[in-house]
């Protein structure tokens, strides 16, 4: 399947600023049966990521975006109270 950001079939649901956050969020979504795509703006020559240089955007099919946002909201709420 070709993935184009210009395609109205995809919606950005999260921007991760490091590999750990990216793996965690994509793992949570995959565990709930969600499929997504990642667009990274990493600079492979740099041994670190900083702000937009390390950003990775997570996209899901537009029809799945509300469910994916709810999954992320539940995770964030649990994390904020120390339950995750």
CSV table of C-alpha atoms in Angstrom, one decimal:
chain,number,residue,atom,x,y,z
A,1,UNK,CA,0.0,0.0,0.0
A,2,UNK,CA,1.4,3.4,-1.0
A,3,UNK,CA,1.6,5.9,1.9
A,4,UNK,CA,1.4,9.5,1.0
A,5,UNK,CA,0.8,12.3,3.5
A,6,UNK,CA,-1.3,14.0,0.8
A,7,UNK,CA,-3.7,11.1,0.9
A,8,UNK,CA,-6.9,12.0,2.8
A,9,UNK,CA,-7.2,8.4,4.0
A,10,UNK,CA,-4.6,8.9,6.8
A,11,UNK,CA,-4.6,11.1,9.9
A,12,UNK,CA,-1.8,12.0,12.2
A,13,UNK,CA,-2.5,11.0,15.8
A,14,UNK,CA,0.8,11.5,17.6
A,15,UNK,CA,4.3,13.0,17.2
A,16,UNK,CA,7.0,11.1,19.1
A,17,UNK,CA,10.3,12.8,19.9
A,18,UNK,CA,12.4,9.8,20.7
A,19,UNK,CA,12.7,6.1,19.9
A,20,UNK,CA,11.3,4.9,23.2
A,21,UNK,CA,8.2,6.9,22.9
A,22,UNK,CA,7.7,5.9,19.3
A,23,UNK,CA,8.1,2.2,20.1
A,24,UNK,CA,5.8,2.5,23.1
A,25,UNK,CA,3.0,4.2,21.2
A,26,UNK,CA,3.2,2.0,18.1
A,27,UNK,CA,3.3,-1.1,20.4
A,28,UNK,CA,0.2,0.0,22.3
A,29,UNK,CA,-1.7,0.6,19.0
A,30,UNK,CA,-0.5,-2.7,17.6
A,31,UNK,CA,-1.6,-4.5,20.7
A,32,UNK,CA,-5.1,-3.1,20.3
A,33,UNK,CA,-5.2,-4.3,16.7
A,34,UNK,CA,-4.4,-0.9,15.1
A,35,UNK,CA,-2.4,-0.5,11.9
A,36,UNK,CA,-0.4,2.6,11.3
A,37,UNK,CA,2.4,4.3,9.4
A,38,UNK,CA,5.4,6.3,10.6
A,39,UNK,CA,7.0,9.3,9.0
A,40,UNK,CA,10.3,10.1,10.7
A,41,UNK,CA,12.4,13.2,10.2
A,42,UNK,CA,15.5,11.7,11.8
A,43,UNK,CA,19.0,12.7,10.9
A,44,UNK,CA,20.9,9.4,10.9
A,45,UNK,CA,24.3,11.1,11.1
A,46,UNK,CA,23.5,12.5,14.5
A,47,UNK,CA,23.8,10.2,17.6
A,48,UNK,CA,20.9,12.0,19.3
A,49,UNK,CA,17.5,13.4,18.6
A,50,UNK,CA,16.5,16.9,19.5
A,51,UNK,CA,13.0,18.4,18.9
A,52,UNK,CA,12.0,18.3,15.3
A,53,UNK,CA,15.3,16.6,14.3
A,54,UNK,CA,14.1,13.4,16.1
A,55,UNK,CA,10.4,13.7,15.5
A,56,UNK,CA,8.4,10.8,14.2
A,57,UNK,CA,4.8,11.2,13.2
A,58,UNK,CA,2.3,8.3,13.7
A,59,UNK,CA,-0.5,8.1,11.2
A,60,UNK,CA,-3.5,5.7,11.2
A,61,UNK,CA,-6.3,5.3,8.6
A,62,UNK,CA,-8.7,8.1,9.0
A,63,UNK,CA,-11.5,5.8,9.9
A,64,UNK,CA,-9.5,4.4,12.8
A,65,UNK,CA,-8.3,7.7,14.1
A,66,UNK,CA,-11.1,8.2,16.8
A,67,UNK,CA,-10.4,4.8,18.3
A,68,UNK,CA,-6.6,5.3,18.2
A,69,UNK,CA,-7.0,8.7,19.9
A,70,UNK,CA,-9.2,7.0,22.7
A,71,UNK,CA,-6.5,4.3,23.2
A,72,UNK,CA,-3.8,7.0,23.5
A,73,UNK,CA,-6.0,9.0,25.9
A,74,UNK,CA,-6.5,6.0,28.2
A,75,UNK,CA,-2.7,5.4,28.2
A,76,UNK,CA,-1.9,9.0,29.0
A,77,UNK,CA,-4.5,9.1,31.8
A,78,UNK,CA,-3.1,5.9,33.3
A,79,UNK,CA,0.5,7.2,33.0
A,80,UNK,CA,-0.4,10.5,34.7
A,81,UNK,CA,-1.6,8.7,37.8
A,82,UNK,CA,1.2,6.1,37.8
A,83,UNK,CA,-0.9,3.1,36.8
A,84,UNK,CA,0.9,2.2,33.5
